[in-house]
Structures are given as C-alpha cells and as structure tokens.
Short mmCIF file of C-alpha atoms (C1' of nucleotides) in Angstrom, two decimals:
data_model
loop_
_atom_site.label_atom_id
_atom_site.label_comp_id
_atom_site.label_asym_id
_atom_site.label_seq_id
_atom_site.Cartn_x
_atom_site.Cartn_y
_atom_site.Cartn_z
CA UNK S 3 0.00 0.00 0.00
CA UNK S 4 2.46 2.76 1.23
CA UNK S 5 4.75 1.03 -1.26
CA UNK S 6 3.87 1.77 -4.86
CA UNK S 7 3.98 -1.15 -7.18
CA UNK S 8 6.83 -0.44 -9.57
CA UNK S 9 9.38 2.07 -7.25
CA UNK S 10 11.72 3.26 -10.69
CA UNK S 11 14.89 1.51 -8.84
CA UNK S 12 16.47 5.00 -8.29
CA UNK S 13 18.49 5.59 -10.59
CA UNK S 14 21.40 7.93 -9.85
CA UNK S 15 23.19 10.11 -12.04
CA UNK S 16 25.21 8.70 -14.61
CA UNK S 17 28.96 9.70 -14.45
CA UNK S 18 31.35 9.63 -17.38
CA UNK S 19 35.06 8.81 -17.14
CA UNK S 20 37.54 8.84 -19.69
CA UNK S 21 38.21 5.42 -20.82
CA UNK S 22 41.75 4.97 -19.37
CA UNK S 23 40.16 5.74 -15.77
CA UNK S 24 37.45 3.35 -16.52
CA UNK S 25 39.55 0.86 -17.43
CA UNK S 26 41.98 1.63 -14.43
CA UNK S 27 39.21 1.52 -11.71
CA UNK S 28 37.77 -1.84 -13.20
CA UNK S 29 41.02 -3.41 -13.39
CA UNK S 30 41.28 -2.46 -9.58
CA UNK S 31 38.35 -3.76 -8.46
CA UNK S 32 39.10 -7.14 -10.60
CA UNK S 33 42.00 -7.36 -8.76
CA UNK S 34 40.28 -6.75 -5.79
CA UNK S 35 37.21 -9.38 -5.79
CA UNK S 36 40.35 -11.82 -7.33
CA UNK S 37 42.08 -11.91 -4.00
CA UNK S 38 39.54 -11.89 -1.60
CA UNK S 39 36.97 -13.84 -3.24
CA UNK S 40 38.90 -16.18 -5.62
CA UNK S 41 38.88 -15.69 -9.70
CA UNK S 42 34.94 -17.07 -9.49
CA UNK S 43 34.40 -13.88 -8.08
CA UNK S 44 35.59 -12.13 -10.83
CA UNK S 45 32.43 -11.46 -13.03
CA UNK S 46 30.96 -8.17 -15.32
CA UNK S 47 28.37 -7.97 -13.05
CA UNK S 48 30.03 -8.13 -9.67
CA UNK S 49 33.29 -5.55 -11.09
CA UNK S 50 30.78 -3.50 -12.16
CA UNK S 51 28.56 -3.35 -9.45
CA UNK S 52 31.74 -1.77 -6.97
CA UNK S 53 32.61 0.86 -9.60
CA UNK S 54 29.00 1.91 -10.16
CA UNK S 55 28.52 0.66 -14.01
CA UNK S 56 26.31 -1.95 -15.19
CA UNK S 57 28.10 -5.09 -17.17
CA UNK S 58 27.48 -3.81 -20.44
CA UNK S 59 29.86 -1.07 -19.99
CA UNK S 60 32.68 -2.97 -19.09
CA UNK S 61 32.22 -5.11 -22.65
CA UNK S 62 32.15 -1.44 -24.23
CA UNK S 63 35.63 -0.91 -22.68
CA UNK S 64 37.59 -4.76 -23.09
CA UNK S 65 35.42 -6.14 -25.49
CA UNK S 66 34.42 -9.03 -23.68
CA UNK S 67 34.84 -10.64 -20.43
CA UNK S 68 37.79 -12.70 -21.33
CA UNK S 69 39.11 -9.29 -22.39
CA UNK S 70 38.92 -8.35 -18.77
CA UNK S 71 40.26 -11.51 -17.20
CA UNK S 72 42.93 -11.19 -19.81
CA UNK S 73 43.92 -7.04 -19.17
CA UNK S 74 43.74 -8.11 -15.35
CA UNK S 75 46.27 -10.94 -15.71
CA UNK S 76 48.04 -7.96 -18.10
CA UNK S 77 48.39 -5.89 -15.24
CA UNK S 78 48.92 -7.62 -12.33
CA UNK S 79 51.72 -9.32 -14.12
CA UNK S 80 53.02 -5.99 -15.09
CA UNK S 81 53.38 -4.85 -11.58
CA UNK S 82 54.60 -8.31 -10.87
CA UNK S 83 57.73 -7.59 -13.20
CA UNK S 84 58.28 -4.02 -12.22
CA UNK S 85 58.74 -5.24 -8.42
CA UNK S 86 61.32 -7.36 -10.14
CA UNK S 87 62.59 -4.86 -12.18
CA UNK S 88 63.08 -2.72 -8.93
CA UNK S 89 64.65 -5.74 -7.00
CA UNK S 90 67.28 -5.51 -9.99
CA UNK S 91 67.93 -1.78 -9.65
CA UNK S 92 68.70 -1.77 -5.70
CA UNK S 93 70.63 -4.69 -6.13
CA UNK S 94 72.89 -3.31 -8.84
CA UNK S 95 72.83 0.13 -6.30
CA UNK S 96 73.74 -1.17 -3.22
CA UNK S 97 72.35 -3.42 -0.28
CA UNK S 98 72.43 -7.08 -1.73
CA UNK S 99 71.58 -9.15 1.91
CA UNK S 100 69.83 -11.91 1.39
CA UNK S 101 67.01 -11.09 3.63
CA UNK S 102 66.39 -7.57 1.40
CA UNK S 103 66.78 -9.70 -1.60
CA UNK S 104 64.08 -12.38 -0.27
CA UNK S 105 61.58 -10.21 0.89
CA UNK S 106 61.98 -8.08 -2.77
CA UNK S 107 60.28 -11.51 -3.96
CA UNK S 108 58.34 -12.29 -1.67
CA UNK S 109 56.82 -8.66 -1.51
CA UNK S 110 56.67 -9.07 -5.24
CA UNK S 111 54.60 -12.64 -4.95
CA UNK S 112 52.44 -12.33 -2.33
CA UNK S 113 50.66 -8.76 -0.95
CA UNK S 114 49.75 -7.42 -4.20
CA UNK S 115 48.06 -11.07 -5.39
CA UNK S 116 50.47 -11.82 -7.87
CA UNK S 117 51.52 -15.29 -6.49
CA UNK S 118 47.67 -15.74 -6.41
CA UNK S 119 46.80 -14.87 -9.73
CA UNK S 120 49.86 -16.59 -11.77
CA UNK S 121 48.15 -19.86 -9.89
CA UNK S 122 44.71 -19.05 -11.26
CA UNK S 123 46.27 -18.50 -14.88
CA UNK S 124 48.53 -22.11 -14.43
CA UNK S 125 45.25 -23.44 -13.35
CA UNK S 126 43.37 -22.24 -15.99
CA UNK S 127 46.35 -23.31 -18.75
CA UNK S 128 47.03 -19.57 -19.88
CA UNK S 129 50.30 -20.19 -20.16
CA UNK S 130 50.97 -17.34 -22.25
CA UNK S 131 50.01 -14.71 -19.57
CA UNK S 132 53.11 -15.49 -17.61
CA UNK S 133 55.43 -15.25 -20.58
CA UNK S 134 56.34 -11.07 -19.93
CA UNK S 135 57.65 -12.63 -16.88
CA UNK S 136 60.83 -14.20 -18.35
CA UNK S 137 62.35 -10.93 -19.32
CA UNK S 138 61.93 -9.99 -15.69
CA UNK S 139 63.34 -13.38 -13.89
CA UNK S 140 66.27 -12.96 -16.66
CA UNK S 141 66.74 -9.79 -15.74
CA UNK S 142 67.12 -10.47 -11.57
CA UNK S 143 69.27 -13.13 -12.77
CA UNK S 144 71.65 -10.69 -13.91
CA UNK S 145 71.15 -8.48 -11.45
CA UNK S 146 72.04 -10.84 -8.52
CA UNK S 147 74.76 -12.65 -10.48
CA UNK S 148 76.39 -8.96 -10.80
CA UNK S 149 76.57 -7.96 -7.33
CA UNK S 150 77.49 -11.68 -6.23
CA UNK S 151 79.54 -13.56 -8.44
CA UNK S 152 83.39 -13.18 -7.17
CA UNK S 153 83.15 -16.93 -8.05
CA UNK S 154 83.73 -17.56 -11.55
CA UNK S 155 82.84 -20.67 -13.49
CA UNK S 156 79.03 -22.04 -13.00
CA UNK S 157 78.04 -18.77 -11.25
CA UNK S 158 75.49 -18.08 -13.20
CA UNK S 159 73.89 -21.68 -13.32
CA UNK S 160 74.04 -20.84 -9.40
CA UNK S 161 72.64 -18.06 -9.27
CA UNK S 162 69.62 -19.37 -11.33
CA UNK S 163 69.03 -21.94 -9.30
CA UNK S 164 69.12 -19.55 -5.95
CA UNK S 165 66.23 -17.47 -8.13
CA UNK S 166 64.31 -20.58 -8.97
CA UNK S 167 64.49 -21.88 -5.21
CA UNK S 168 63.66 -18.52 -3.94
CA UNK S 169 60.62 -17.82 -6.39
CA UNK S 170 59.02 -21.45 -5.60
CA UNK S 171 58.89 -20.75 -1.98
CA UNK S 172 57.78 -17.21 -2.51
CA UNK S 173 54.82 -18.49 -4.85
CA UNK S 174 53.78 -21.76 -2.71
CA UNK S 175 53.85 -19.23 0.47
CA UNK S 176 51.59 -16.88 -1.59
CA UNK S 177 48.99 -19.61 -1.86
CA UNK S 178 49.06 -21.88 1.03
CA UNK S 179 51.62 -20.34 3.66
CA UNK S 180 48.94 -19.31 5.58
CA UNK S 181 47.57 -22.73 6.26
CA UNK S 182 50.82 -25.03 6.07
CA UNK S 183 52.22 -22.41 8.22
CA UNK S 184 49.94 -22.37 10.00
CA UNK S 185 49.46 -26.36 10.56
CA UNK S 186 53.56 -25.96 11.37
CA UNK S 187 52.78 -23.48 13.99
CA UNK S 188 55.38 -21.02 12.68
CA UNK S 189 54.87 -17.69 12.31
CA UNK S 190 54.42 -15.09 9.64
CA UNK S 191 57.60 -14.40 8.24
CA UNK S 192 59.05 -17.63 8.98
CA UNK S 193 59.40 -18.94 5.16
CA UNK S 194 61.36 -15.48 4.37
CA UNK S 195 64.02 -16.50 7.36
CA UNK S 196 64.72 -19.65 6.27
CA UNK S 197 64.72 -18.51 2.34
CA UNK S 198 67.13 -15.57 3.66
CA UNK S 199 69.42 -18.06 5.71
CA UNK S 200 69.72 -20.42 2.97
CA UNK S 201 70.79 -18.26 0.19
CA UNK S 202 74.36 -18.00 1.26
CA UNK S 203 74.66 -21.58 -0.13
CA UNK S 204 73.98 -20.60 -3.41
CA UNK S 205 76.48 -17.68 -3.97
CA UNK S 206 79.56 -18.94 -1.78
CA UNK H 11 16.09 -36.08 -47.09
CA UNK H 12 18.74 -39.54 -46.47
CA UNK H 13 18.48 -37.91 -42.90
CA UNK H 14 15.17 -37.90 -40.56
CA UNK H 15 14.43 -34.61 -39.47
CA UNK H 16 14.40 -35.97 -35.59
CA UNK H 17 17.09 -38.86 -34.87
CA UNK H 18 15.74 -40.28 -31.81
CA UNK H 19 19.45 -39.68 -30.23
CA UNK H 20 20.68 -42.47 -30.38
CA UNK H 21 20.31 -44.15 -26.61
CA UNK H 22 22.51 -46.77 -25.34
CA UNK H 23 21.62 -49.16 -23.14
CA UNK H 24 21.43 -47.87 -19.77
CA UNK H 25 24.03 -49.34 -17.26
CA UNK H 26 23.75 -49.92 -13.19
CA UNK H 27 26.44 -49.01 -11.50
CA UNK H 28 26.66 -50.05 -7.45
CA UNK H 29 26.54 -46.75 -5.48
CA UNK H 30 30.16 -46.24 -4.58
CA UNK H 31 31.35 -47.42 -8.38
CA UNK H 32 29.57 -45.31 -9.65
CA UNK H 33 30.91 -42.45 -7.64
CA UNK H 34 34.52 -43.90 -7.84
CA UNK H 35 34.07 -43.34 -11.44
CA UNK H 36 32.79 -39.70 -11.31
CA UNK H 37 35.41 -38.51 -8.93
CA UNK H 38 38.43 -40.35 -11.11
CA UNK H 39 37.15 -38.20 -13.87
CA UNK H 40 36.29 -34.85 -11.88
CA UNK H 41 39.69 -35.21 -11.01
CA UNK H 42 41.29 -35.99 -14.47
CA UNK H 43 39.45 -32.54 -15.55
CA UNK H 44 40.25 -30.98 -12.65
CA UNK H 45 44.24 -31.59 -13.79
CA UNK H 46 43.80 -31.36 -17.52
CA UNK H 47 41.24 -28.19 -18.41
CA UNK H 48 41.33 -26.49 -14.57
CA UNK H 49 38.65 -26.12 -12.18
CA UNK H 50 36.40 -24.65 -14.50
CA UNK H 51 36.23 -27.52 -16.57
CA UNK H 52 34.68 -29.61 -13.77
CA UNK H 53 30.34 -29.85 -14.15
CA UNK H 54 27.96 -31.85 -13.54
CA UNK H 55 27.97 -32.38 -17.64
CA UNK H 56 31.24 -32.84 -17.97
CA UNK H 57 32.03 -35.51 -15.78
CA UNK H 58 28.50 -36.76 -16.72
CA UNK H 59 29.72 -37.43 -19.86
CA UNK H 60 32.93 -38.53 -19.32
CA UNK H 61 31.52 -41.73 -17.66
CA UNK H 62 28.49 -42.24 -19.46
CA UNK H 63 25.81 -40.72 -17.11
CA UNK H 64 23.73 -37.72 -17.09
CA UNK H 65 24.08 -34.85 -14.96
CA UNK H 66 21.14 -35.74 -12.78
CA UNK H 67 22.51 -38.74 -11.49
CA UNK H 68 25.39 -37.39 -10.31
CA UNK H 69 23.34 -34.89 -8.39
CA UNK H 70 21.58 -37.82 -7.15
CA UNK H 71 25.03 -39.28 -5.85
CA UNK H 72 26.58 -36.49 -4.68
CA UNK H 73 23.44 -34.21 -3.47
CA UNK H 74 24.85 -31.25 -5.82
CA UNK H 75 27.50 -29.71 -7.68
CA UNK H 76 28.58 -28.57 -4.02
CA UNK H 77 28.87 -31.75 -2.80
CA UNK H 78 30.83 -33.41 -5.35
CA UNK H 79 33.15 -30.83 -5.67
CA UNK H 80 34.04 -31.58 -1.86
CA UNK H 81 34.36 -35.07 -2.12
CA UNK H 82 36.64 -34.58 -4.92
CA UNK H 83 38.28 -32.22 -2.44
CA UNK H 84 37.55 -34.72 -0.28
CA UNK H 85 38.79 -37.55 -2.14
CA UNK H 86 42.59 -35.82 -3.29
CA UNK H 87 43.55 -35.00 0.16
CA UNK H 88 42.79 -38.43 1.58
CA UNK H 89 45.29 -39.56 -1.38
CA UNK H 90 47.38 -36.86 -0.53
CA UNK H 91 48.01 -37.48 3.29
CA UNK H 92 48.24 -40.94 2.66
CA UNK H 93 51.29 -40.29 0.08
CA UNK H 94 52.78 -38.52 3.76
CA UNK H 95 51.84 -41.41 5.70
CA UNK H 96 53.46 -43.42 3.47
CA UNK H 97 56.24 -40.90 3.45
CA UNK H 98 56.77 -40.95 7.26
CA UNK H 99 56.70 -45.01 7.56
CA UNK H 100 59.67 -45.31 4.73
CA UNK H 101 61.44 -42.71 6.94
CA UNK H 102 60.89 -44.99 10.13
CA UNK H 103 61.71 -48.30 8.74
CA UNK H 104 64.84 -47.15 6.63
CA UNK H 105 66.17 -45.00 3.82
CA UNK H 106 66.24 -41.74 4.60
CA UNK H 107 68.58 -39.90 2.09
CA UNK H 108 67.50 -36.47 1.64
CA UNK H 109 66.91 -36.96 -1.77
CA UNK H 110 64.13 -40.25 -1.21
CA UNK H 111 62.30 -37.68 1.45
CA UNK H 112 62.13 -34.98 -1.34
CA UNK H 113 60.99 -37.02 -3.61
CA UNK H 114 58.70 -38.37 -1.51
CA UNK H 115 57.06 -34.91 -1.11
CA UNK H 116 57.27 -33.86 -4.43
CA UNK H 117 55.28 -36.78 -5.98
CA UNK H 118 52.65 -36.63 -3.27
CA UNK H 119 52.24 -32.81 -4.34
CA UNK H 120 52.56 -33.24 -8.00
CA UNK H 121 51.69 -35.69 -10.04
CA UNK H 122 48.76 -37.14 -8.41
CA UNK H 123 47.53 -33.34 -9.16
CA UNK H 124 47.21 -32.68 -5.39
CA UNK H 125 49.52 -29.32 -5.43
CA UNK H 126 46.77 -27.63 -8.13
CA UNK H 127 44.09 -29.14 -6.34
CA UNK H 128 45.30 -27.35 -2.76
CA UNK H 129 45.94 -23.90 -5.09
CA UNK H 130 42.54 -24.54 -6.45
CA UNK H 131 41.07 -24.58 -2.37
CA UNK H 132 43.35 -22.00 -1.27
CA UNK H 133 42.07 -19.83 -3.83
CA UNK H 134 38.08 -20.71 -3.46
CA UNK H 135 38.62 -19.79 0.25
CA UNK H 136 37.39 -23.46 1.08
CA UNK H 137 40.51 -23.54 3.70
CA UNK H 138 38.37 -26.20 5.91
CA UNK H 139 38.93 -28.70 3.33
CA UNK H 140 42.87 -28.59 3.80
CA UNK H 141 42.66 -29.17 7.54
CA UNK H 142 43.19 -33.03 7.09
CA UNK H 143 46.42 -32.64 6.34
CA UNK H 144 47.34 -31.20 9.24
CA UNK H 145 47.85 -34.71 11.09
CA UNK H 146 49.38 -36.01 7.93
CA UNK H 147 52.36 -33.06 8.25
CA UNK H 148 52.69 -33.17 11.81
CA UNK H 149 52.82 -37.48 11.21
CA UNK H 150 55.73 -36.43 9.11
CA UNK H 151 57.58 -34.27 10.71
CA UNK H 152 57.69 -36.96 13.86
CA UNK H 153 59.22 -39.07 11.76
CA UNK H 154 61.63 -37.12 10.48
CA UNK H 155 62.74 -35.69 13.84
CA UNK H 156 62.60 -39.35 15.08
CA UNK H 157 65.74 -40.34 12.21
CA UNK H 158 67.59 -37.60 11.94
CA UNK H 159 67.54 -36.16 15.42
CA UNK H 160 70.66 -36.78 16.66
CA UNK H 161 71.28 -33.29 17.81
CA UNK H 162 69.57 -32.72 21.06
CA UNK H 163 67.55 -29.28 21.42
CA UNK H 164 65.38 -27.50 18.75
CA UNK H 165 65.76 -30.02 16.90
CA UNK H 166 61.70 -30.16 16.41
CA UNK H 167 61.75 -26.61 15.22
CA UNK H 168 64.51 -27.49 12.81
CA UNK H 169 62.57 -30.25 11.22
CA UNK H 170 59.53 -28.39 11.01
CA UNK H 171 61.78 -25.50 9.23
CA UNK H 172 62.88 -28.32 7.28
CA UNK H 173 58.90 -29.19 6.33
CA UNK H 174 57.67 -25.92 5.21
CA UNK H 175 60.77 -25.33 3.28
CA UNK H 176 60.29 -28.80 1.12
CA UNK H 177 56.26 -28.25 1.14
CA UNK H 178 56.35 -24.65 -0.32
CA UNK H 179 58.49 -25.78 -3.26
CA UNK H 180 57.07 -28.78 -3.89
CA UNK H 181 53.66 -27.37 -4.17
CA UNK H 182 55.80 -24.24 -5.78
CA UNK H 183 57.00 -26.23 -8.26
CA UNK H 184 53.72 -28.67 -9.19
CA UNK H 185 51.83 -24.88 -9.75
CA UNK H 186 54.14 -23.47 -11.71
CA UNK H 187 57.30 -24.77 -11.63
CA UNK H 188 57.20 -25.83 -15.40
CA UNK H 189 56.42 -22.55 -17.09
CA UNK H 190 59.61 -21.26 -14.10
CA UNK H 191 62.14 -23.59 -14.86
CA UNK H 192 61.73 -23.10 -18.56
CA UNK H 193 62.77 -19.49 -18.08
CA UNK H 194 65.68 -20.12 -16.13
CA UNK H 195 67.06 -22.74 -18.76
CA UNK H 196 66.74 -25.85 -15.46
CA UNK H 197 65.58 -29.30 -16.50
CA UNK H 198 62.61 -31.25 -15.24
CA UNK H 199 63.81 -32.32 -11.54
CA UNK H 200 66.00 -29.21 -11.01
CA UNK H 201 63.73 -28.22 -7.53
CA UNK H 202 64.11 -31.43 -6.74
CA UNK H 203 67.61 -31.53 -6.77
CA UNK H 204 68.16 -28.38 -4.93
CA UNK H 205 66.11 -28.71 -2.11
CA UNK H 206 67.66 -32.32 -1.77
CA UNK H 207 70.96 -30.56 -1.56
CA UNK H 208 69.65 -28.05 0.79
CA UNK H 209 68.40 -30.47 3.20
CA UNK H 210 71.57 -31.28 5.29
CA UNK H 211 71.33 -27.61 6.80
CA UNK H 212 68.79 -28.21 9.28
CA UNK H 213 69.67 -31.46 10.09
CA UNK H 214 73.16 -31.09 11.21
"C1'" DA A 21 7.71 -64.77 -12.04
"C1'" DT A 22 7.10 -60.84 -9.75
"C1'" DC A 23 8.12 -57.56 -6.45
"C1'" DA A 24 10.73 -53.94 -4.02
"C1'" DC A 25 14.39 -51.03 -4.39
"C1'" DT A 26 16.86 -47.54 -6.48
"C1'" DA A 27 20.26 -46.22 -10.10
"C1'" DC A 28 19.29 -43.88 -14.03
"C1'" DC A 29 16.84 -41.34 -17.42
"C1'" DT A 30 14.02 -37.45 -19.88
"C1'" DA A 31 11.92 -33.10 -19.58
"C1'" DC A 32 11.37 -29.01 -17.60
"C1'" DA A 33 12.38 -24.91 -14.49
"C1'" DT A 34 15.54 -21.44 -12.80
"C1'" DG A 35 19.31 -18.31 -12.23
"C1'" DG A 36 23.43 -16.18 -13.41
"C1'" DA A 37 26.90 -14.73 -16.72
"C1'" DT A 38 27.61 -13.06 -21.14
"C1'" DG A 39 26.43 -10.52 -25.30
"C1'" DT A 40 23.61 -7.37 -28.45
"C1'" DT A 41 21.00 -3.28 -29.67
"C1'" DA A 42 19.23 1.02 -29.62
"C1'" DA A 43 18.44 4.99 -26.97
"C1'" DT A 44 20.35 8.49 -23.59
"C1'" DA A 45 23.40 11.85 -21.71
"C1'" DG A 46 27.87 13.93 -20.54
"C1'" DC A 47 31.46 16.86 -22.57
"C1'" DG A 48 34.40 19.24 -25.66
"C1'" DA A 49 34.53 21.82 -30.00
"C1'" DT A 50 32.54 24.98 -33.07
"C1'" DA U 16 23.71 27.27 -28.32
"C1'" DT U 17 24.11 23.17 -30.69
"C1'" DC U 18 26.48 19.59 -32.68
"C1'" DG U 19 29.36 15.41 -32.88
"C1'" DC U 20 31.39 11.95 -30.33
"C1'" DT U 21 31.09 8.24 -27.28
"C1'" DA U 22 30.69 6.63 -22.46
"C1'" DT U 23 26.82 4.80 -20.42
"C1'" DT U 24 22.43 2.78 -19.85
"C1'" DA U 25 18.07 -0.24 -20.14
"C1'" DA U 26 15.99 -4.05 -22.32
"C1'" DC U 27 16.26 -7.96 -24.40
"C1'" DA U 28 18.35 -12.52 -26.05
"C1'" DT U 29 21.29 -16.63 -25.24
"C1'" DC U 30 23.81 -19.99 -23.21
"C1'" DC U 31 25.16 -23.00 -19.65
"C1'" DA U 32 25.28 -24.94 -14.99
"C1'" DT U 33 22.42 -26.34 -11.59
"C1'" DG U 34 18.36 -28.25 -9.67
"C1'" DT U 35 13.52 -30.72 -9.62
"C1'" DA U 36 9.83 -34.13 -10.79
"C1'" DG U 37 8.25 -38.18 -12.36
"C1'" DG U 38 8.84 -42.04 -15.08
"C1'" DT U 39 11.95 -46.22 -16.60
"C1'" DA U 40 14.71 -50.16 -16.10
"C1'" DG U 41 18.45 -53.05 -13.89
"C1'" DT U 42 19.09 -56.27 -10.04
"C1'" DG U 43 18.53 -59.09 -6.17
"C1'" DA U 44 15.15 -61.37 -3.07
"C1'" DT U 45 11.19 -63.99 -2.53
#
DNA sequence: ATCACTACCTACATGGATGTTAATAGCGAT
DNA sequence: ATCGCTATTAACATCCATGTAGGTAGTGAT
C-alpha cells in the first residue's frame, strides 16, 4: 500500500570517465574481488557493481569478459615484473643481503596477489600470460649474479638456481603459507628466514 | 532427405552401477578434468559425460555440484596425506637420504595433481577442506625428527623449518614450476635436486 | 515370475553470466 | 547554443550450470 507497485529503482546520475580511468578503476576492483573472493568472483556484473557501471559497460571498454580476465592478468603481471625490475635496480645500487633480496620476492609474490593470480592462470592453462615474466626473472638473474659472483665458473647456473628456489617458496607461500604455516605453527615471516638463511649456499 | 528430421538420439543401453562405483568413477574423472582443463572444466555435464551418465545422477550421488566438488576435495587429500603417511613409515623403517624424502614430497604434491588441487582450495577460500592434512604433516615431521635427530635441542623446530621449506616448493613447483624452470634454462627435476641438496642444513 | 528397491533417465524450471542493440546523456569543440 | 562523439544505460536474447519431478529399467530377493 504505502509502497507503490513499480518504485523506478532510483536511478542515480550517470557519471562519465575517460576510458583509461574506466579501465583503471575496473582493473582495480578485478583485482580486488580476485584476492579476496577467488577468480569465481571475478564477473561483469560483480566488477561492475563496486565501480558503479552496469556489465554492459565494461564489454564497451575490453570487449568481452575474457578481455577483462585477460587485461587483469596484463596488469597484475606488469606490476609483478616491475617489483622485479626494482629488485634488480637496488641490487645493482647497493644493499644485496639476502634477507632484502628475499623479501623483494616475496613482496613481489604475495601482498599485491600476484603469487595468487599466476596460480589461477597455471590453473586455468594460460600459459601465455606469464610469458612477460621471463624478461623480468632474466633480468634479476643478472642483477644478482652482478653484485654476487666473485666466483667464476658455474656462477650463473648458481645463481639461477638460488632465483628458482627462492621464487618457488615465494609463490607456494603466496597460496598456502597461511595454512601449512599455520598447521607448522610457525609464524608469519618464517618462510622469508629460512629462504634468507639459505641463500648464502647458493652464492659462496 | 537420407536424414530424418528428428534422430531419436541415439540411446545406449542404460548401465547400473553399485553406489560407490559409480561415484569412484565420477570422482576419477572430476579429477582428471580438474588436472587437464582447470577447475572450470569440472560440471555436472562434464564428468557426466565422461563416464556415461547424465548430470542428474550425479546430483543424485553427490546431493549437488557442491557436494561433489568436496568429495573430490575430499577424495585428493585423503590420497594426498596418505602419500605422507606413506612418506613418514619409509622414513621410520629405513632410507632416509635427503633426496628419497624430497621425492617423496614432491610426488605426493605433483603428479597425483594434489599441489593444483590445494591452489585450487586455497584460492576458493574453502581452507576447511585442507585441515586433514594437518595430522598427515605433523605425522611427518615426527618421523623425520625421530631419524635424523641426533642433535639434542630445537631439533623439532629445525625439522619443522625443514617441512615448510620442502612443502612450499614442492607445491611451488607442481603450480608453476614448469612454465619457471623453462625461463631459467633448469631441467625437469631441477627443484628437486636443490632442495635435496639443501636439506643437510637443518639437520646437522 | 514378480516384487521392491533404487540407479538412471528425460523433460522441464531457474538463475546467473555473457552478449547485443538502440536509446540516452555527458562533454568538448565549433 | 548546438552539434558530434562516445561513455553509459536499459531491455532484451542466449547460453550454460544447476536443480527438480516423475517415469523407466536393472538387479537381487522372494
């Protein structure tokens, strides 16, 4: 009675962005519902929803949803290999201690959701997502071989094996440190200590 | 014309299955899809097909798509604690080379698909389903401790260092330690080898 | 044989995610 | 102002996964 029949759902003004900022703020909620809710989470309707735009917008702006899963792997990958990019740079400048250089990958893998996400993309068999990360591994490879290698012959094969060691804990940490941690009863940073205490093997 | 406008389909004859043969059969291929195409790729219609049954009857045998997704969950953690139990009673009875104990993890993790299968939890949020392992680990790292504790005090905390260190790459490496290697140039059991070699630290 | 049980089926209903289309409304340029 | 561009929307259409209802057909027991 009080409540007419057909209430016009109250619609509220309609904002326009420019595309990039559309595309930005989408992306970040993506990310968003990714690591808090898992990649089911990840839908038009529920990205939309947080940035106040209905579905069909977000298919005006990536085309379709797998253009939106795929600009979201895009760009969390891309921050992925700037952090590694930037682990390069301060290890060429100066502090190279193992625990700095661990928790550059670790920080890299696991707050911003990049550990989480290249699982979802393994998972899901796009393989090809994770290829713009090669140029960045390669590149802390020569980083850390730079600033360690006194040793000559078979540094480098070192070296890459130190990165592959310390990248598999980083990424299995990402995804079920909590947990196995957890199960272990060790704390929080307790996979970064023994990552940063075994290092030393590799480059001696 | 040569064809009728409505083929009848083509019906096989329908076959009866005992209960638990029937859902042997489903979760064998849930899981095979589950490895191969990614969680997505597991539905009711799927694995219906797969084994020659329609959707519905799997709902009747599981309840719902819920419920056989758990015991699939379910189903891959029994295997996988089992693969530790297993683990712990070689380590009590004989062998005990670092290398045998990492291998020992690694195959429970990876082949039988368990590692994607605990990134595919971890990442739905269903963390209850992982708590099983818990005795499983703990069973382990008794064992463990029971060999190679020679040395007298924290040795416990050692061992469970020594744990989480082979867990996180193992399941490191079954997620996505074949796209990593292949950037670094390492061959197929390079993690293998290095935590192997890694090993001795705590246990000295 | 035939009867009870139930695994299994077909057919339909529903909801959510994705896509399409045509109209609307901000915003800069003229 | 008003005009063009396009970001945005509402309304519809589709597809697929899930779930429901009632009938069908193996299988063992009597």
């Amino acid at each position: 009675m009080s409540t007419p029949a057909n209430e016009p759902a109250a619609r509220l003004k309609r904002r326009r962005r420019l595309p990039e900022e559309a595309r930005r703020e989408a992306l970040a909620s993506a990310r968003r519902l990714l690591i808090e809710a898992g990649p089911k989470a990840v839908t038009l309707n529920a990205v939309g929803k947080q940035i106040g735009v209905t579905h069909a917008t977000l298919i005006h702006h990536f085309g379709s949803a797998a253009g939106l899963q795929s600009a979201l792997m895009g760009s969390m990958i891309a921050d992925l290999t700037d952090a590694l990019a930037e682990t390069a740079v301060q290890l060429r400048s100066d502090a190279g201690a193992p625990r700095a250089l661990t928790d550059s990958v670790f920080d890299a893998a696991g707050p911003g959701g990049a550990g989480r996400l290249a699982a979802w993309i393994a998972l899901s068999g796009d393989l090809e997502h994770l290829e713009p990360i090669r140029a960045a591994v390669i590149h802390v490879v020569d980083a850390i071989q730079e600033k360690f290698s006194d040793a000559g012959e078979g540094a480098r094969d070192r070296v890459a094996a130190a990165v592959l060691f310390m990248a598999l804990c980083a990424f299995g940490d990402a995804i079920i440190g909590g947990p196995l941690r957890g199960m272990l009863g060790r704390d929080e940073d307790s996979a970064r200590e023994i990552v940063a205490g075994l290092l030393p093997t590799f480059l001696a």
